[in-house]
mmCIF file of C-alpha atoms in Angstrom:
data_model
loop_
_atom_site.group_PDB
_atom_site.id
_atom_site.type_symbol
_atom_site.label_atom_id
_atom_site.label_comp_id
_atom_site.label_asym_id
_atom_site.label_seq_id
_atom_site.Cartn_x
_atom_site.Cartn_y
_atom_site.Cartn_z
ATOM 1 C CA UNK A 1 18.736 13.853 10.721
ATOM 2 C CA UNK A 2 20.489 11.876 13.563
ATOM 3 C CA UNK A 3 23.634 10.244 11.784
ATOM 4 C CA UNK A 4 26.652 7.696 12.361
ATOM 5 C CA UNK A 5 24.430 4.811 12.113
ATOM 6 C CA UNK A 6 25.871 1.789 10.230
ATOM 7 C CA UNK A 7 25.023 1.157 6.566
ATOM 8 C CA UNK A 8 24.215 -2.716 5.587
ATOM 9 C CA UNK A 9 23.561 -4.482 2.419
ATOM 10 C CA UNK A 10 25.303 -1.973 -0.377
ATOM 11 C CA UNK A 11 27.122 -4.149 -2.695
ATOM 12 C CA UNK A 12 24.321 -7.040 -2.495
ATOM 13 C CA UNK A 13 22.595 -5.995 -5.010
ATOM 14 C CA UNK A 14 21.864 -7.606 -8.684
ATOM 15 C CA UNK A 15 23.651 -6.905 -11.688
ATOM 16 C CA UNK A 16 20.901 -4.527 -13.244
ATOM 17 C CA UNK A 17 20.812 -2.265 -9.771
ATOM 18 C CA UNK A 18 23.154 0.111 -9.211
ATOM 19 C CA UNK A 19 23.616 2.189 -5.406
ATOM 20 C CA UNK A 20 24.513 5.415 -5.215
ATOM 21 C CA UNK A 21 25.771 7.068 -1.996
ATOM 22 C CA UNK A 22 25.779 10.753 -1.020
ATOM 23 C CA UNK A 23 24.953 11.093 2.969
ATOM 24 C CA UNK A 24 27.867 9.070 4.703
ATOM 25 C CA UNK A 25 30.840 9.006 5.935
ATOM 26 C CA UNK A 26 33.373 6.296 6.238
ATOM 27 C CA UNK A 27 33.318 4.444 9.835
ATOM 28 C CA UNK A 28 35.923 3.301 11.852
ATOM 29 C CA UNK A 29 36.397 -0.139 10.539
ATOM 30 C CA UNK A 30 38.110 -0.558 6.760
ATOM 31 C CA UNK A 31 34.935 -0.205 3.916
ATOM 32 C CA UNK A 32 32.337 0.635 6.584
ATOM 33 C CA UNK A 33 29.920 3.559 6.198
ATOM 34 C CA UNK A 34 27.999 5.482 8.673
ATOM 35 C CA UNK A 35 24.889 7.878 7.671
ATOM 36 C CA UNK A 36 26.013 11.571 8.085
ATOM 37 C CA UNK A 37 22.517 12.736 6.960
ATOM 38 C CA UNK A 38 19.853 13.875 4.240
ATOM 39 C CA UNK A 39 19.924 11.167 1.194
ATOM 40 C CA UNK A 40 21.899 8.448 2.010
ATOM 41 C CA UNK A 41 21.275 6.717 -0.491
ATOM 42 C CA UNK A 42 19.471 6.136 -4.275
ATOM 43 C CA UNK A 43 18.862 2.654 -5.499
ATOM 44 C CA UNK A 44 18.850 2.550 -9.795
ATOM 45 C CA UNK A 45 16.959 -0.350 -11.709
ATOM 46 C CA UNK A 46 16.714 -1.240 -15.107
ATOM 47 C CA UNK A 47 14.284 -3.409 -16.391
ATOM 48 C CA UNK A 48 12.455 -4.025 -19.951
ATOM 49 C CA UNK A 49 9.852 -1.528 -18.723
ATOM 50 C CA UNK A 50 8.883 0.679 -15.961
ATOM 51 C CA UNK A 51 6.882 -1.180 -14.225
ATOM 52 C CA UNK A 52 9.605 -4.310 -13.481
ATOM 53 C CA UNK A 53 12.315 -1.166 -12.742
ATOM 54 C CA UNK A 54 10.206 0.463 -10.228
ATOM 55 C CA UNK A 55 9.112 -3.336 -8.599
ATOM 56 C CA UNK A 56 13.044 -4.159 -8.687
ATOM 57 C CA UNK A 57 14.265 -0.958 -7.201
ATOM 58 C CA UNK A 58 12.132 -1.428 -4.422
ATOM 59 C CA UNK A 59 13.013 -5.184 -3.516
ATOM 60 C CA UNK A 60 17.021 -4.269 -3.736
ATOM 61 C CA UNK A 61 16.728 -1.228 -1.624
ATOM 62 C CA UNK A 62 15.169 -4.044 0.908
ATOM 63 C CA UNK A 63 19.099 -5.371 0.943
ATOM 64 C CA UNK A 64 20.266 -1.703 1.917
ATOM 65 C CA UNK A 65 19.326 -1.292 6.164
ATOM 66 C CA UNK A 66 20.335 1.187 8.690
ATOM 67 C CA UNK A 67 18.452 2.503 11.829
ATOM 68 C CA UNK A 68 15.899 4.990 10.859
ATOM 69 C CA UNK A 69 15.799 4.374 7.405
ATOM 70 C CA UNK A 70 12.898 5.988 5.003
ATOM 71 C CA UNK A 71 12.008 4.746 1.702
ATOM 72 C CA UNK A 72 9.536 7.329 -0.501
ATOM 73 C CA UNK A 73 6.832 5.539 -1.747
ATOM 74 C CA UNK A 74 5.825 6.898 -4.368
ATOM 75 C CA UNK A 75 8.992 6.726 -7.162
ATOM 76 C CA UNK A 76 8.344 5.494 -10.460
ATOM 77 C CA UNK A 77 4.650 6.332 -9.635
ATOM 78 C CA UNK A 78 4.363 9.671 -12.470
ATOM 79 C CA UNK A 79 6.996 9.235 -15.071
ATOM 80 C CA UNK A 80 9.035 12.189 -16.435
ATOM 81 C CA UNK A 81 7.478 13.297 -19.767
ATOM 82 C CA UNK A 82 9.439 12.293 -22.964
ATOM 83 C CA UNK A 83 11.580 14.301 -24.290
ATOM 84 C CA UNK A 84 11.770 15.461 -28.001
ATOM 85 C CA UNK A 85 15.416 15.244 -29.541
ATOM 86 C CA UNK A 86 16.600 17.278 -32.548
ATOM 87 C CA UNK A 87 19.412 16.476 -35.103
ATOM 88 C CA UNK A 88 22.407 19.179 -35.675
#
């Protein structure tokens, strides 16, 4: 992955989104990041229900730019089973 691109738009996100970084590296200039490769970042929803999650997740990772930047398309698409829980 080419890196040491600027990062824009983390920290303009709503209150029930949360961004995560992993691939960067701090820049140069006081809070800047640069990519530095693989997942830069993952954007977290909530929402009442999957559906609205999945719809906001993909409108606030619109605020989050950098050159060369890939989205996957397909989150939220096949949910993760539920899970049984058991009592001690």
């Amino acid at each position: 992955f080419p890196t040491g691109f600027p990062i824009h738009g983390i920290g303009n996100q709503g209150r029930d989104t949360q961004v995560f970084v992993g691939g960067v590296k701090s820049g140069e200039q006081p809070g800047e990041l640069l990519t530095n490769g693989g997942r830069v970042a993952v954007v977290v929803s909530h929402g009442p229900d999957l559906p609205t999650a999945v719809q906001l997740a993909y409108a606030e990772v619109e605020l989050v730019y950098f050159q060369d930047k890939y989205v996957r398309p397909d989150i939220g698409q096949r949910p993760a089973p539920l899970l049984e829980t058991s009592a001690y």
